[in-house]
Amino acid sequence: MRTDSTKNRSTNAEEYEPGERKEIEADGARRLRRRLRLRHIVFLGLAYMAPLAVFDTFGIVAETTDGRVPLAYIIIFAAVVVTALSYAKMSKYYPRAGSAYTYARETINPHVGFMVGWAATLDYLLLPMLNALLAAIYMGAVLPEVPSWIWVISTIVICTILNVVGVKLAAQVNVILVVVQLVVAAAFVFFAVRNIIVGAGGSELSLMPFDPSGVPTGALLGGASLLALSFLGFDAVTTMSEEAVRPTVDIPRAIIVIVISAGVFFVVVTYTMQVLFPDVSTVGDIVGASPEIAKYIGGAAFQALFVGGYMFAVLGCGLTQQMSAARLLYAMGRDGTLPERVFGRINRRSGVPVVNIVIIAVLASTAMFLDLESAASLINFGAYVAFGAVNLSLILATFKYLRPAGRIGVWAGYVLPGVGLVINVALWLSLDANAKIVGVVWALGGFVFLLVRTRAFRVSAPTMAEPELD
């Protein structure tokens, strides 16, 4: 789709990156084709988030918060909403394809921007690992006699093969992926509500899942810190600004629509689950609580449907996540941030960065040695760094360039992002200790690389490739 402003442009059919079509502007600059409207951006963001992620950490967070998962979701929802507003405002100020890295680079410092981008890169590299781990957890609930490593390897192998031979598949199934997940989740809520109405197991509507009394603040923050995993992906739509028909309007709207829709959905789903099982330990398998609850509310047939729908989502997300991570490594290799001979190469026959796809597959194989809580915390490490950086970027942009007058301007430019920054720092501090150690080691590696590359900060920071959403 194009607007009238594209009449003077000529289309170039050459593919400059795998799966990417670009245009030549009147001034000779290459630009991505502007084809995406609000509905496309929202669906892509929801597909990347994967709505069924609400079931991933329910058991662990229910145990950590003593049955207050909906309350924990409200806490993380507050942090994400405020951060989403900051993303929305920054995407207006920088309508070209951008991310936390771009905003930090432009408003704080290029070297700080590089470190933010380096930390956020860890998320994209490890998401396929988490995806494979979740596949093993869910399939293990149905077929416990099969070793979990078989499901991990099977998921990775399938996604790797499809990405090597079918790069376009992930983009083609995005809408179907979201629809299937929403249908499965709606069926789950229907069966859960039906069980609550008939009072199955003595269940009844209650405000207890929202009652913070008796639960330590640290436990609530610790549980909420894991739930950022459910929202990962809303920020990725900021990288689509160059492909949006109305980037300054639709990107901010899409961010808010995605976050609010997802937040309401997550709270409703977890409330029905928590009412049915105030004490999640009665389920038996804490980590695989959701498949067990599905069996309880709908029988073995619904459990099979639930797990089948989830596995469909796993494969769809795995395709997108693995290719996005591989393309990120390719971009870093092409730009010289990583060794070009290894990472900056495209297979001539398939047109995809095969070596990078295999590297991501190897990283994903570490799922065989991690538990869900550690894996989720590892990925959320970079997310909270990025979220905090965006809020700080908006504060500095407001101070340096905007200088708002009136209460509304001060509130939007200073107070809200300040609150978002504080909440995100608190949630980051509540992450698993091992995850923080690994994350800090990763950050130190990036700092050493930056120190050497910039000759002790005497030259400009290298360009950091931005994650892309197919």
Tab-separated table of N, CA and C in Angstrom, residues 45-46 49-56 58 69-74 76-77 80 181-182 185 189 210 227-232 234 258-274:
chain	number	residue	atom	x	y	z
A	45	GLY	N	2.583	-7.294	15.966
A	45	GLY	CA	3.032	-7.161	17.347
A	45	GLY	C	2.451	-8.234	18.246
A	46	LEU	N	1.143	-8.537	18.077
A	46	LEU	CA	0.508	-9.585	18.877
A	46	LEU	C	1.078	-10.958	18.545
A	49	MET	N	4.331	-11.231	20.295
A	49	MET	CA	4.153	-11.399	21.735
A	49	MET	C	3.673	-12.803	22.070
A	50	ALA	N	2.831	-13.379	21.208
A	50	ALA	CA	2.222	-14.692	21.449
A	50	ALA	C	1.286	-14.618	22.651
A	51	PRO	N	-0.021	-14.391	22.425
A	51	PRO	CA	-0.977	-14.268	23.537
A	51	PRO	C	-0.980	-15.449	24.497
A	52	LEU	N	-0.672	-16.651	24.013
A	52	LEU	CA	-0.660	-17.813	24.904
A	52	LEU	C	0.500	-17.781	25.891
A	53	ALA	N	1.366	-16.772	25.783
A	53	ALA	CA	2.463	-16.637	26.753
A	53	ALA	C	1.931	-16.438	28.161
A	54	VAL	N	0.652	-16.048	28.280
A	54	VAL	CA	0.052	-15.862	29.602
A	54	VAL	C	0.095	-17.148	30.417
A	55	PHE	N	0.142	-18.295	29.758
A	55	PHE	CA	0.141	-19.565	30.474
A	55	PHE	C	1.547	-20.043	30.863
A	56	ASP	N	2.570	-19.394	30.324
A	56	ASP	CA	3.929	-19.901	30.483
A	56	ASP	C	4.388	-19.962	31.931
A	58	PHE	N	2.525	-19.105	34.768
A	58	PHE	CA	1.458	-19.005	35.770
A	58	PHE	C	1.796	-19.785	37.040
A	69	VAL	N	-1.367	-13.965	41.100
A	69	VAL	CA	-0.869	-13.737	39.737
A	69	VAL	C	-1.558	-12.541	39.074
A	70	PRO	N	-2.905	-12.384	39.164
A	70	PRO	CA	-3.528	-11.203	38.542
A	70	PRO	C	-2.975	-9.892	39.097
A	71	LEU	N	-2.718	-9.850	40.412
A	71	LEU	CA	-2.143	-8.638	41.015
A	71	LEU	C	-0.740	-8.394	40.472
A	72	ALA	N	0.050	-9.459	40.341
A	72	ALA	CA	1.397	-9.320	39.774
A	72	ALA	C	1.321	-8.810	38.341
A	73	TYR	N	0.318	-9.266	37.600
A	73	TYR	CA	0.145	-8.773	36.234
A	73	TYR	C	-0.217	-7.289	36.214
A	74	ILE	N	-1.000	-6.852	37.179
A	74	ILE	CA	-1.348	-5.428	37.245
A	74	ILE	C	-0.100	-4.593	37.506
A	76	ILE	N	3.103	-5.358	36.686
A	76	ILE	CA	3.918	-5.282	35.478
A	76	ILE	C	3.186	-4.527	34.378
A	77	PHE	N	1.842	-4.617	34.365
A	77	PHE	CA	1.052	-3.878	33.381
A	77	PHE	C	1.256	-2.380	33.554
A	80	VAL	N	4.610	-1.508	32.117
A	80	VAL	CA	4.650	-1.608	30.662
A	80	VAL	C	3.814	-0.507	30.013
A	181	GLN	N	-4.360	-18.778	18.627
A	181	GLN	CA	-4.072	-18.576	20.043
A	181	GLN	C	-5.260	-17.960	20.776
A	182	LEU	N	-5.903	-16.973	20.141
A	182	LEU	CA	-7.044	-16.324	20.774
A	182	LEU	C	-8.215	-17.297	20.927
A	185	ALA	N	-7.321	-19.635	23.799
A	185	ALA	CA	-7.420	-18.915	25.067
A	185	ALA	C	-8.876	-18.635	25.430
A	189	VAL	N	-10.896	-19.836	28.800
A	189	VAL	CA	-11.661	-18.969	29.700
A	189	VAL	C	-13.101	-19.470	29.822
A	210	PHE	N	-6.404	-10.282	44.014
A	210	PHE	CA	-5.952	-8.893	43.923
A	210	PHE	C	-5.578	-8.314	45.275
A	227	LEU	N	6.923	-11.678	34.688
A	227	LEU	CA	5.798	-11.553	33.762
A	227	LEU	C	6.044	-10.594	32.613
A	228	ALA	N	7.155	-9.869	32.630
A	228	ALA	CA	7.482	-9.029	31.472
A	228	ALA	C	7.597	-9.883	30.226
A	229	LEU	N	7.897	-11.154	30.439
A	229	LEU	CA	8.012	-12.105	29.332
A	229	LEU	C	6.759	-12.105	28.468
A	230	SER	N	5.588	-11.952	29.096
A	230	SER	CA	4.330	-11.983	28.359
A	230	SER	C	4.184	-10.788	27.422
A	231	PHE	N	4.816	-9.669	27.764
A	231	PHE	CA	4.642	-8.447	26.984
A	231	PHE	C	5.740	-8.232	25.947
A	232	LEU	N	6.776	-9.065	25.973
A	232	LEU	CA	7.875	-8.853	25.035
A	232	LEU	C	7.358	-8.891	23.605
A	234	PHE	N	5.871	-5.901	22.112
A	234	PHE	CA	5.156	-4.670	21.786
A	234	PHE	C	6.121	-3.596	21.294
A	258	ILE	N	-1.785	-2.647	21.494
A	258	ILE	CA	-1.199	-3.954	21.802
A	258	ILE	C	-1.054	-4.149	23.308
A	259	VAL	N	-0.505	-3.155	23.989
A	259	VAL	CA	-0.238	-3.294	25.430
A	259	VAL	C	-1.531	-3.376	26.234
A	260	ILE	N	-2.495	-2.493	25.939
A	260	ILE	CA	-3.742	-2.505	26.707
A	260	ILE	C	-4.529	-3.795	26.445
A	261	SER	N	-4.621	-4.195	25.178
A	261	SER	CA	-5.343	-5.429	24.846
A	261	SER	C	-4.716	-6.623	25.545
A	262	ALA	N	-3.390	-6.707	25.469
A	262	ALA	CA	-2.693	-7.829	26.084
A	262	ALA	C	-2.841	-7.798	27.603
A	263	GLY	N	-2.715	-6.616	28.204
A	263	GLY	CA	-2.813	-6.514	29.657
A	263	GLY	C	-4.160	-6.963	30.188
A	264	VAL	N	-5.238	-6.503	29.566
A	264	VAL	CA	-6.584	-6.911	29.984
A	264	VAL	C	-6.760	-8.418	29.808
A	265	PHE	N	-6.293	-8.915	28.681
A	265	PHE	CA	-6.387	-10.346	28.381
A	265	PHE	C	-5.650	-11.177	29.432
A	266	PHE	N	-4.437	-10.767	29.787
A	266	PHE	CA	-3.632	-11.507	30.751
A	266	PHE	C	-4.285	-11.521	32.136
A	267	VAL	N	-4.815	-10.383	32.573
A	267	VAL	CA	-5.433	-10.301	33.896
A	267	VAL	C	-6.688	-11.174	33.953
A	268	VAL	N	-7.518	-11.116	32.913
A	268	VAL	CA	-8.759	-11.912	32.896
A	268	VAL	C	-8.452	-13.403	32.929
A	269	VAL	N	-7.523	-13.835	32.080
A	269	VAL	CA	-7.203	-15.263	32.003
A	269	VAL	C	-6.627	-15.765	33.322
A	270	THR	N	-5.672	-15.046	33.869
A	270	THR	CA	-5.043	-15.519	35.111
A	270	THR	C	-5.992	-15.423	36.297
A	271	TYR	N	-6.963	-14.484	36.248
A	271	TYR	CA	-7.942	-14.409	37.341
A	271	TYR	C	-8.798	-15.669	37.383
A	272	THR	N	-9.268	-16.120	36.218
A	272	THR	CA	-10.085	-17.340	36.197
A	272	THR	C	-9.275	-18.547	36.673
A	273	MET	N	-8.007	-18.600	36.293
A	273	MET	CA	-7.164	-19.719	36.725
A	273	MET	C	-6.919	-19.670	38.232
A	274	GLN	N	-6.682	-18.454	38.736
A	274	GLN	CA	-6.359	-18.332	40.156
A	274	GLN	C	-7.562	-18.604	41.040
